[in-house]
PDB file of N, CA, C and O in Angstrom:
ATOM      1  N   UNK A   1     -33.616  29.090  60.500  1.00  0.00           N
ATOM      2  CA  UNK A   1     -33.162  29.980  59.539  1.00  0.00           C
ATOM      3  C   UNK A   1     -31.998  30.838  60.392  1.00  0.00           C
ATOM      4  O   UNK A   1     -31.010  31.224  59.992  1.00  0.00           O
ATOM      5  N   UNK A   2     -32.190  31.478  61.530  1.00  0.00           N
ATOM      6  CA  UNK A   2     -31.274  31.974  62.546  1.00  0.00           C
ATOM      7  C   UNK A   2     -30.018  31.177  62.812  1.00  0.00           C
ATOM      8  O   UNK A   2     -29.142  31.871  62.684  1.00  0.00           O
ATOM      9  N   UNK A   3     -30.020  29.919  62.983  1.00  0.00           N
ATOM     10  CA  UNK A   3     -28.847  29.164  63.205  1.00  0.00           C
ATOM     11  C   UNK A   3     -28.235  28.955  61.696  1.00  0.00           C
ATOM     12  O   UNK A   3     -26.984  28.940  62.106  1.00  0.00           O
ATOM     13  N   UNK A   4     -28.564  29.155  60.607  1.00  0.00           N
ATOM     14  CA  UNK A   4     -27.914  29.130  59.304  1.00  0.00           C
ATOM     15  C   UNK A   4     -27.230  30.763  59.244  1.00  0.00           C
ATOM     16  O   UNK A   4     -25.941  30.558  58.928  1.00  0.00           O
ATOM     17  N   UNK A   5     -27.749  31.487  59.782  1.00  0.00           N
ATOM     18  CA  UNK A   5     -27.101  33.037  59.662  1.00  0.00           C
ATOM     19  C   UNK A   5     -25.927  33.206  60.681  1.00  0.00           C
ATOM     20  O   UNK A   5     -24.970  33.426  60.280  1.00  0.00           O
ATOM     21  N   UNK A   6     -26.085  32.541  61.529  1.00  0.00           N
ATOM     22  CA  UNK A   6     -25.050  32.567  62.711  1.00  0.00           C
ATOM     23  C   UNK A   6     -23.823  31.622  62.422  1.00  0.00           C
ATOM     24  O   UNK A   6     -22.901  32.169  62.326  1.00  0.00           O
ATOM     25  N   UNK A   7     -24.052  30.361  61.599  1.00  0.00           N
ATOM     26  CA  UNK A   7     -23.179  29.738  60.971  1.00  0.00           C
ATOM     27  C   UNK A   7     -22.440  30.272  60.096  1.00  0.00           C
ATOM     28  O   UNK A   7     -21.062  30.625  60.147  1.00  0.00           O
ATOM     29  N   UNK A   8     -23.064  31.305  58.888  1.00  0.00           N
ATOM     30  CA  UNK A   8     -22.508  31.923  58.084  1.00  0.00           C
ATOM     31  C   UNK A   8     -21.577  33.140  58.562  1.00  0.00           C
ATOM     32  O   UNK A   8     -20.490  33.399  58.084  1.00  0.00           O
ATOM     33  N   UNK A   9     -22.215  33.685  59.704  1.00  0.00           N
ATOM     34  CA  UNK A   9     -21.272  34.773  60.313  1.00  0.00           C
ATOM     35  C   UNK A   9     -20.181  34.306  60.684  1.00  0.00           C
ATOM     36  O   UNK A   9     -19.055  34.947  60.880  1.00  0.00           O
ATOM     37  N   UNK A  10     -20.261  33.122  61.508  1.00  0.00           N
ATOM     38  CA  UNK A  10     -18.914  32.605  62.057  1.00  0.00           C
ATOM     39  C   UNK A  10     -18.076  32.189  61.367  1.00  0.00           C
ATOM     40  O   UNK A  10     -16.920  32.532  61.231  1.00  0.00           O
ATOM     41  N   UNK A  11     -18.501  31.564  60.037  1.00  0.00           N
ATOM     42  CA  UNK A  11     -17.504  31.319  58.910  1.00  0.00           C
ATOM     43  C   UNK A  11     -16.691  32.485  58.453  1.00  0.00           C
ATOM     44  O   UNK A  11     -15.621  32.506  57.986  1.00  0.00           O
ATOM     45  N   UNK A  12     -17.581  33.525  58.193  1.00  0.00           N
ATOM     46  CA  UNK A  12     -16.969  34.742  57.627  1.00  0.00           C
ATOM     47  C   UNK A  12     -16.001  35.212  58.651  1.00  0.00           C
ATOM     48  O   UNK A  12     -15.065  35.948  58.156  1.00  0.00           O
ATOM     49  N   UNK A  13     -16.287  35.375  59.886  1.00  0.00           N
ATOM     50  CA  UNK A  13     -15.279  35.903  60.872  1.00  0.00           C
ATOM     51  C   UNK A  13     -13.883  34.910  61.045  1.00  0.00           C
ATOM     52  O   UNK A  13     -12.966  35.435  60.967  1.00  0.00           O
ATOM     53  N   UNK A  14     -14.117  33.754  60.758  1.00  0.00           N
ATOM     54  CA  UNK A  14     -12.969  32.765  60.760  1.00  0.00           C
ATOM     55  C   UNK A  14     -11.983  33.167  59.367  1.00  0.00           C
ATOM     56  O   UNK A  14     -11.014  33.364  59.649  1.00  0.00           O
ATOM     57  N   UNK A  15     -12.969  33.310  58.325  1.00  0.00           N
ATOM     58  CA  UNK A  15     -12.034  33.661  57.092  1.00  0.00           C
ATOM     59  C   UNK A  15     -11.089  34.995  57.398  1.00  0.00           C
ATOM     60  O   UNK A  15     -10.116  35.087  56.719  1.00  0.00           O
ATOM     61  N   UNK A  16     -11.974  36.248  57.658  1.00  0.00           N
ATOM     62  CA  UNK A  16     -11.501  37.366  57.836  1.00  0.00           C
ATOM     63  C   UNK A  16     -10.124  37.493  58.947  1.00  0.00           C
ATOM     64  O   UNK A  16      -9.290  38.177  58.579  1.00  0.00           O
ATOM     65  N   UNK A  17     -10.198  36.423  60.092  1.00  0.00           N
ATOM     66  CA  UNK A  17      -9.501  36.792  61.055  1.00  0.00           C
ATOM     67  C   UNK A  17      -8.122  35.571  60.937  1.00  0.00           C
ATOM     68  O   UNK A  17      -7.286  35.537  61.681  1.00  0.00           O
ATOM     69  N   UNK A  18      -8.292  34.573  59.697  1.00  0.00           N
ATOM     70  CA  UNK A  18      -7.359  33.788  59.592  1.00  0.00           C
ATOM     71  C   UNK A  18      -5.962  34.600  59.347  1.00  0.00           C
ATOM     72  O   UNK A  18      -6.037  35.442  58.571  1.00  0.00           O
ATOM     73  N   UNK A  19      -4.888  33.748  59.794  1.00  0.00           N
ATOM     74  CA  UNK A  19      -3.532  34.274  59.771  1.00  0.00           C
ATOM     75  C   UNK A  19      -2.551  33.204  59.260  1.00  0.00           C
ATOM     76  O   UNK A  19      -2.602  32.032  59.975  1.00  0.00           O
ATOM     77  N   UNK A  20      -1.401  33.689  58.660  1.00  0.00           N
ATOM     78  CA  UNK A  20      -0.403  32.420  58.566  1.00  0.00           C
ATOM     79  C   UNK A  20       0.835  33.509  58.319  1.00  0.00           C
ATOM     80  O   UNK A  20       0.668  34.513  57.475  1.00  0.00           O
ATOM     81  N   UNK A  21       2.004  32.732  58.078  1.00  0.00           N
ATOM     82  CA  UNK A  21       3.221  33.340  57.371  1.00  0.00           C
ATOM     83  C   UNK A  21       3.254  32.873  56.024  1.00  0.00           C
ATOM     84  O   UNK A  21       2.801  31.612  55.862  1.00  0.00           O
ATOM     85  N   UNK A  22       3.746  33.335  55.208  1.00  0.00           N
ATOM     86  CA  UNK A  22       4.314  33.068  53.681  1.00  0.00           C
ATOM     87  C   UNK A  22       5.172  32.029  53.757  1.00  0.00           C
ATOM     88  O   UNK A  22       6.187  31.891  54.531  1.00  0.00           O
ATOM     89  N   UNK A  23       4.795  30.856  53.308  1.00  0.00           N
ATOM     90  CA  UNK A  23       5.798  30.037  53.117  1.00  0.00           C
ATOM     91  C   UNK A  23       7.133  30.124  52.379  1.00  0.00           C
ATOM     92  O   UNK A  23       7.143  30.769  51.442  1.00  0.00           O
ATOM     93  N   UNK A  24       8.064  29.399  52.884  1.00  0.00           N
ATOM     94  CA  UNK A  24       9.341  29.893  52.468  1.00  0.00           C
ATOM     95  C   UNK A  24       9.613  28.623  51.315  1.00  0.00           C
ATOM     96  O   UNK A  24       9.713  27.193  51.613  1.00  0.00           O
ATOM     97  N   UNK A  25       9.758  29.016  49.737  1.00  0.00           N
ATOM     98  CA  UNK A  25       9.693  28.358  48.889  1.00  0.00           C
ATOM     99  C   UNK A  25      11.224  27.420  49.065  1.00  0.00           C
ATOM    100  O   UNK A  25      11.373  26.261  48.359  1.00  0.00           O
ATOM    101  N   UNK A  26      12.210  27.542  49.780  1.00  0.00           N
ATOM    102  CA  UNK A  26      13.332  27.227  49.878  1.00  0.00           C
ATOM    103  C   UNK A  26      13.752  25.992  51.213  1.00  0.00           C
ATOM    104  O   UNK A  26      14.526  25.489  51.133  1.00  0.00           O
ATOM    105  N   UNK A  27      12.731  25.949  51.957  1.00  0.00           N
ATOM    106  CA  UNK A  27      12.463  25.179  52.987  1.00  0.00           C
ATOM    107  C   UNK A  27      12.310  23.672  52.636  1.00  0.00           C
ATOM    108  O   UNK A  27      11.164  23.775  51.804  1.00  0.00           O
ATOM    109  N   UNK A  28      12.914  22.739  53.164  1.00  0.00           N
ATOM    110  CA  UNK A  28      12.992  21.258  52.522  1.00  0.00           C
ATOM    111  C   UNK A  28      11.912  20.739  53.512  1.00  0.00           C
ATOM    112  O   UNK A  28      11.580  19.500  53.138  1.00  0.00           O
ATOM    113  N   UNK A  29      11.376  21.292  54.218  1.00  0.00           N
ATOM    114  CA  UNK A  29      10.574  20.430  55.279  1.00  0.00           C
ATOM    115  C   UNK A  29       8.962  20.862  55.122  1.00  0.00           C
ATOM    116  O   UNK A  29       8.925  22.020  54.436  1.00  0.00           O
ATOM    117  N   UNK A  30       8.139  20.079  55.536  1.00  0.00           N
ATOM    118  CA  UNK A  30       6.663  20.471  55.257  1.00  0.00           C
ATOM    119  C   UNK A  30       6.396  21.984  56.343  1.00  0.00           C
ATOM    120  O   UNK A  30       7.113  21.931  57.392  1.00  0.00           O
ATOM    121  N   UNK A  31       5.785  22.683  55.500  1.00  0.00           N
ATOM    122  CA  UNK A  31       5.091  23.874  56.267  1.00  0.00           C
ATOM    123  C   UNK A  31       3.854  23.936  56.572  1.00  0.00           C
ATOM    124  O   UNK A  31       3.101  23.937  55.442  1.00  0.00           O
ATOM    125  N   UNK A  32       3.200  24.357  57.816  1.00  0.00           N
ATOM    126  CA  UNK A  32       1.934  24.249  57.515  1.00  0.00           C
ATOM    127  C   UNK A  32       1.487  25.657  57.131  1.00  0.00           C
ATOM    128  O   UNK A  32       2.108  26.896  57.344  1.00  0.00           O
ATOM    129  N   UNK A  33       0.205  25.413  56.367  1.00  0.00           N
ATOM    130  CA  UNK A  33      -0.228  26.917  55.874  1.00  0.00           C
ATOM    131  C   UNK A  33      -1.796  27.023  56.047  1.00  0.00           C
ATOM    132  O   UNK A  33      -2.199  25.880  56.337  1.00  0.00           O
ATOM    133  N   UNK A  34      -2.497  28.247  55.989  1.00  0.00           N
ATOM    134  CA  UNK A  34      -3.805  28.261  56.041  1.00  0.00           C
ATOM    135  C   UNK A  34      -4.303  28.897  54.836  1.00  0.00           C
ATOM    136  O   UNK A  34      -3.712  30.220  54.436  1.00  0.00           O
ATOM    137  N   UNK A  35      -5.084  28.183  53.941  1.00  0.00           N
ATOM    138  CA  UNK A  35      -5.733  28.872  52.873  1.00  0.00           C
ATOM    139  C   UNK A  35      -6.088  30.414  53.292  1.00  0.00           C
ATOM    140  O   UNK A  35      -5.655  31.046  52.235  1.00  0.00           O
ATOM    141  N   UNK A  36      -7.177  30.431  53.889  1.00  0.00           N
ATOM    142  CA  UNK A  36      -7.543  31.659  53.982  1.00  0.00           C
ATOM    143  C   UNK A  36      -6.650  32.811  54.434  1.00  0.00           C
ATOM    144  O   UNK A  36      -6.495  33.860  54.272  1.00  0.00           O
ATOM    145  N   UNK A  37      -5.646  32.398  55.381  1.00  0.00           N
ATOM    146  CA  UNK A  37      -4.706  33.028  55.945  1.00  0.00           C
ATOM    147  C   UNK A  37      -3.844  33.611  54.672  1.00  0.00           C
ATOM    148  O   UNK A  37      -3.317  34.726  54.585  1.00  0.00           O
ATOM    149  N   UNK A  38      -3.450  32.823  53.496  1.00  0.00           N
ATOM    150  CA  UNK A  38      -2.715  33.475  52.549  1.00  0.00           C
ATOM    151  C   UNK A  38      -3.645  34.119  51.704  1.00  0.00           C
ATOM    152  O   UNK A  38      -3.060  35.070  50.969  1.00  0.00           O
ATOM    153  N   UNK A  39      -4.947  33.891  51.457  1.00  0.00           N
ATOM    154  CA  UNK A  39      -5.638  34.798  50.840  1.00  0.00           C
ATOM    155  C   UNK A  39      -5.734  36.057  51.574  1.00  0.00           C
ATOM    156  O   UNK A  39      -5.823  37.227  51.026  1.00  0.00           O
ATOM    157  N   UNK A  40      -5.530  36.283  53.008  1.00  0.00           N
ATOM    158  CA  UNK A  40      -5.224  37.374  53.603  1.00  0.00           C
ATOM    159  C   UNK A  40      -3.982  38.238  53.391  1.00  0.00           C
ATOM    160  O   UNK A  40      -4.093  39.478  53.616  1.00  0.00           O
ATOM    161  N   UNK A  41      -3.064  37.265  53.125  1.00  0.00           N
ATOM    162  CA  UNK A  41      -1.788  37.972  52.715  1.00  0.00           C
ATOM    163  C   UNK A  41      -1.663  38.493  51.268  1.00  0.00           C
ATOM    164  O   UNK A  41      -0.872  39.188  51.028  1.00  0.00           O
ATOM    165  N   UNK A  42      -2.741  38.504  50.552  1.00  0.00           N
ATOM    166  CA  UNK A  42      -2.757  39.130  49.327  1.00  0.00           C
ATOM    167  C   UNK A  42      -2.411  37.963  48.197  1.00  0.00           C
ATOM    168  O   UNK A  42      -2.625  38.339  46.989  1.00  0.00           O
ATOM    169  N   UNK A  43      -2.781  36.438  48.342  1.00  0.00           N
ATOM    170  CA  UNK A  43      -2.748  35.542  47.506  1.00  0.00           C
ATOM    171  C   UNK A  43      -3.779  35.732  46.687  1.00  0.00           C
ATOM    172  O   UNK A  43      -5.132  35.883  47.362  1.00  0.00           O
ATOM    173  N   UNK A  44      -3.882  35.265  45.347  1.00  0.00           N
ATOM    174  CA  UNK A  44      -5.168  35.207  44.615  1.00  0.00           C
ATOM    175  C   UNK A  44      -5.367  34.007  44.291  1.00  0.00           C
ATOM    176  O   UNK A  44      -4.367  32.757  43.783  1.00  0.00           O
ATOM    177  N   UNK A  45      -6.733  33.377  44.382  1.00  0.00           N
ATOM    178  CA  UNK A  45      -7.366  32.017  44.209  1.00  0.00           C
ATOM    179  C   UNK A  45      -7.568  32.015  42.763  1.00  0.00           C
ATOM    180  O   UNK A  45      -8.336  32.571  42.153  1.00  0.00           O
ATOM    181  N   UNK A  46      -7.000  30.839  41.925  1.00  0.00           N
ATOM    182  CA  UNK A  46      -7.411  30.724  40.171  1.00  0.00           C
ATOM    183  C   UNK A  46      -7.800  29.434  40.209  1.00  0.00           C
ATOM    184  O   UNK A  46      -7.157  28.545  40.864  1.00  0.00           O
ATOM    185  N   UNK A  47      -8.607  29.316  39.065  1.00  0.00           N
ATOM    186  CA  UNK A  47      -9.266  27.986  38.819  1.00  0.00           C
ATOM    187  C   UNK A  47      -8.310  27.292  37.800  1.00  0.00           C
ATOM    188  O   UNK A  47      -7.676  28.212  37.063  1.00  0.00           O
ATOM    189  N   UNK A  48      -8.204  25.999  37.952  1.00  0.00           N
ATOM    190  CA  UNK A  48      -7.129  25.352  37.179  1.00  0.00           C
ATOM    191  C   UNK A  48      -8.036  24.933  36.092  1.00  0.00           C
ATOM    192  O   UNK A  48      -8.923  23.815  36.572  1.00  0.00           O
ATOM    193  N   UNK A  49      -7.466  24.845  34.946  1.00  0.00           N
ATOM    194  CA  UNK A  49      -8.289  24.171  33.564  1.00  0.00           C
ATOM    195  C   UNK A  49      -7.575  23.142  33.212  1.00  0.00           C
ATOM    196  O   UNK A  49      -8.178  22.251  32.764  1.00  0.00           O
ATOM    197  N   UNK A  50      -6.211  23.279  33.508  1.00  0.00           N
ATOM    198  CA  UNK A  50      -5.460  21.809  32.620  1.00  0.00           C
ATOM    199  C   UNK A  50      -4.836  21.291  33.769  1.00  0.00           C
ATOM    200  O   UNK A  50      -4.067  21.898  34.793  1.00  0.00           O
ATOM    201  N   UNK A  51      -4.185  19.899  33.531  1.00  0.00           N
ATOM    202  CA  UNK A  51      -3.276  19.057  34.645  1.00  0.00           C
ATOM    203  C   UNK A  51      -2.288  19.979  34.639  1.00  0.00           C
ATOM    204  O   UNK A  51      -1.645  20.720  33.654  1.00  0.00           O
ATOM    205  N   UNK A  52      -1.267  19.996  35.937  1.00  0.00           N
ATOM    206  CA  UNK A  52       0.007  20.595  36.105  1.00  0.00           C
ATOM    207  C   UNK A  52       0.808  19.377  36.096  1.00  0.00           C
ATOM    208  O   UNK A  52       0.664  18.306  36.798  1.00  0.00           O
ATOM    209  N   UNK A  53       1.919  19.483  35.200  1.00  0.00           N
ATOM    210  CA  UNK A  53       2.963  18.566  35.043  1.00  0.00           C
ATOM    211  C   UNK A  53       4.392  19.082  35.496  1.00  0.00           C
ATOM    212  O   UNK A  53       4.762  20.095  35.189  1.00  0.00           O
ATOM    213  N   UNK A  54       5.180  18.208  36.115  1.00  0.00           N
ATOM    214  CA  UNK A  54       6.590  18.558  36.134  1.00  0.00           C
ATOM    215  C   UNK A  54       7.336  17.114  35.867  1.00  0.00           C
ATOM    216  O   UNK A  54       7.118  16.019  36.510  1.00  0.00           O
ATOM    217  N   UNK A  55       7.987  17.270  34.870  1.00  0.00           N
ATOM    218  CA  UNK A  55       8.684  16.220  34.184  1.00  0.00           C
ATOM    219  C   UNK A  55       9.657  16.013  34.858  1.00  0.00           C
ATOM    220  O   UNK A  55      10.115  14.582  34.932  1.00  0.00           O
ATOM    221  N   UNK A  56      10.475  16.790  35.596  1.00  0.00           N
ATOM    222  CA  UNK A  56      11.726  16.339  36.482  1.00  0.00           C
ATOM    223  C   UNK A  56      11.473  15.520  37.585  1.00  0.00           C
ATOM    224  O   UNK A  56      12.210  14.223  37.805  1.00  0.00           O
ATOM    225  N   UNK A  57       9.970  15.462  38.067  1.00  0.00           N
ATOM    226  CA  UNK A  57       9.723  14.733  39.330  1.00  0.00           C
ATOM    227  C   UNK A  57       8.771  13.595  39.027  1.00  0.00           C
ATOM    228  O   UNK A  57       8.301  12.967  39.573  1.00  0.00           O
ATOM    229  N   UNK A  58       8.432  13.587  37.497  1.00  0.00           N
ATOM    230  CA  UNK A  58       7.413  12.657  37.100  1.00  0.00           C
ATOM    231  C   UNK A  58       6.204  12.612  37.855  1.00  0.00           C
ATOM    232  O   UNK A  58       5.679  11.751  38.499  1.00  0.00           O
ATOM    233  N   UNK A  59       5.745  13.994  37.988  1.00  0.00           N
ATOM    234  CA  UNK A  59       4.564  14.069  38.795  1.00  0.00           C
ATOM    235  C   UNK A  59       3.394  14.896  37.992  1.00  0.00           C
ATOM    236  O   UNK A  59       3.792  15.852  37.225  1.00  0.00           O
ATOM    237  N   UNK A  60       2.088  14.678  38.117  1.00  0.00           N
ATOM    238  CA  UNK A  60       1.119  15.477  37.465  1.00  0.00           C
ATOM    239  C   UNK A  60       0.062  15.379  38.267  1.00  0.00           C
ATOM    240  O   UNK A  60      -0.230  14.475  38.911  1.00  0.00           O
ATOM    241  N   UNK A  61      -0.919  16.479  38.474  1.00  0.00           N
ATOM    242  CA  UNK A  61      -2.424  16.385  39.151  1.00  0.00           C
ATOM    243  C   UNK A  61      -2.979  17.572  38.614  1.00  0.00           C
ATOM    244  O   UNK A  61      -2.364  18.646  38.133  1.00  0.00           O
ATOM    245  N   UNK A  62      -4.049  17.596  38.821  1.00  0.00           N
ATOM    246  CA  UNK A  62      -5.093  18.755  38.532  1.00  0.00           C
ATOM    247  C   UNK A  62      -5.886  19.265  39.836  1.00  0.00           C
ATOM    248  O   UNK A  62      -6.924  18.654  40.264  1.00  0.00           O
ATOM    249  N   UNK A  63      -5.284  20.009  40.438  1.00  0.00           N
ATOM    250  CA  UNK A  63      -5.947  20.595  41.614  1.00  0.00           C
ATOM    251  C   UNK A  63      -7.211  21.560  41.274  1.00  0.00           C
ATOM    252  O   UNK A  63      -7.240  21.802  40.078  1.00  0.00           O
ATOM    253  N   UNK A  64      -8.032  21.929  42.021  1.00  0.00           N
ATOM    254  CA  UNK A  64      -9.391  22.394  42.125  1.00  0.00           C
ATOM    255  C   UNK A  64      -9.104  23.840  42.101  1.00  0.00           C
ATOM    256  O   UNK A  64      -9.789  24.634  41.067  1.00  0.00           O
ATOM    257  N   UNK A  65      -8.123  24.324  42.874  1.00  0.00           N
ATOM    258  CA  UNK A  65      -7.777  25.897  42.891  1.00  0.00           C
ATOM    259  C   UNK A  65      -6.329  26.050  43.113  1.00  0.00           C
ATOM    260  O   UNK A  65      -5.544  24.979  43.500  1.00  0.00           O
ATOM    261  N   UNK A  66      -5.824  27.290  42.788  1.00  0.00           N
ATOM    262  CA  UNK A  66      -4.430  27.273  42.656  1.00  0.00           C
ATOM    263  C   UNK A  66      -3.988  28.631  43.324  1.00  0.00           C
ATOM    264  O   UNK A  66      -4.789  29.635  43.146  1.00  0.00           O
ATOM    265  N   UNK A  67      -3.147  28.855  44.514  1.00  0.00           N
ATOM    266  CA  UNK A  67      -2.998  30.085  44.968  1.00  0.00           C
ATOM    267  C   UNK A  67      -1.631  30.601  44.438  1.00  0.00           C
ATOM    268  O   UNK A  67      -0.770  30.067  44.396  1.00  0.00           O
ATOM    269  N   UNK A  68      -1.819  31.955  43.934  1.00  0.00           N
ATOM    270  CA  UNK A  68      -0.705  32.767  43.325  1.00  0.00           C
ATOM    271  C   UNK A  68      -0.615  34.221  44.235  1.00  0.00           C
ATOM    272  O   UNK A  68      -1.466  34.539  44.790  1.00  0.00           O
ATOM    273  N   UNK A  69       0.427  34.589  44.306  1.00  0.00           N
ATOM    274  CA  UNK A  69       0.893  35.826  44.796  1.00  0.00           C
ATOM    275  C   UNK A  69      -0.115  36.859  44.245  1.00  0.00           C
ATOM    276  O   UNK A  69       0.125  36.870  42.917  1.00  0.00           O
ATOM    277  N   UNK A  70      -0.520  37.947  44.940  1.00  0.00           N
ATOM    278  CA  UNK A  70      -1.309  38.762  43.984  1.00  0.00           C
ATOM    279  C   UNK A  70      -1.467  40.097  44.831  1.00  0.00           C
ATOM    280  O   UNK A  70      -0.695  40.208  45.944  1.00  0.00           O
ATOM    281  N   UNK A  71      -2.433  40.890  44.463  1.00  0.00           N
ATOM    282  CA  UNK A  71      -2.736  42.130  45.255  1.00  0.00           C
ATOM    283  C   UNK A  71      -3.821  41.981  46.165  1.00  0.00           C
ATOM    284  O   UNK A  71      -4.732  41.362  45.769  1.00  0.00           O
ATOM    285  N   UNK A  72      -3.975  42.788  47.266  1.00  0.00           N
ATOM    286  CA  UNK A  72      -5.281  42.368  47.954  1.00  0.00           C
ATOM    287  C   UNK A  72      -6.313  43.450  47.331  1.00  0.00           C
ATOM    288  O   UNK A  72      -6.044  44.379  46.907  1.00  0.00           O
ATOM    289  N   UNK A  73      -7.296  42.636  47.438  1.00  0.00           N
ATOM    290  CA  UNK A  73      -8.691  43.483  47.081  1.00  0.00           C
ATOM    291  C   UNK A  73      -9.173  44.418  48.056  1.00  0.00           C
ATOM    292  O   UNK A  73      -9.617  43.911  49.209  1.00  0.00           O
ATOM    293  N   UNK A  74      -9.226  45.467  48.061  1.00  0.00           N
ATOM    294  CA  UNK A  74      -9.728  46.562  49.051  1.00  0.00           C
ATOM    295  C   UNK A  74     -10.946  47.342  48.379  1.00  0.00           C
ATOM    296  O   UNK A  74     -10.881  47.534  47.536  1.00  0.00           O
TER     297      UNK A  74
END
C-alpha cells in the first residue's frame, strides 16, 4: 500500500512541476510539447466525441482528448 501511495505522490509531483513552452502554430518543424506542461500553462483538456476532419489535407481522426487554450483553474 505504501509503495502505491509513493508512486501516486511521485506522479502528482511530476504533473505539477511539468513545464513547456507554448507551441508556435506558424512553425513548420516538429515541436516537442509536454501534455502536463500545457495543462500547467492553462490549456483545458476536452473529450472528443466526433472524428475531426480536414478536407484540405484529406485527413481525419478521433483523438481521445484535445487540448485548447483556456484559463487556469485556481
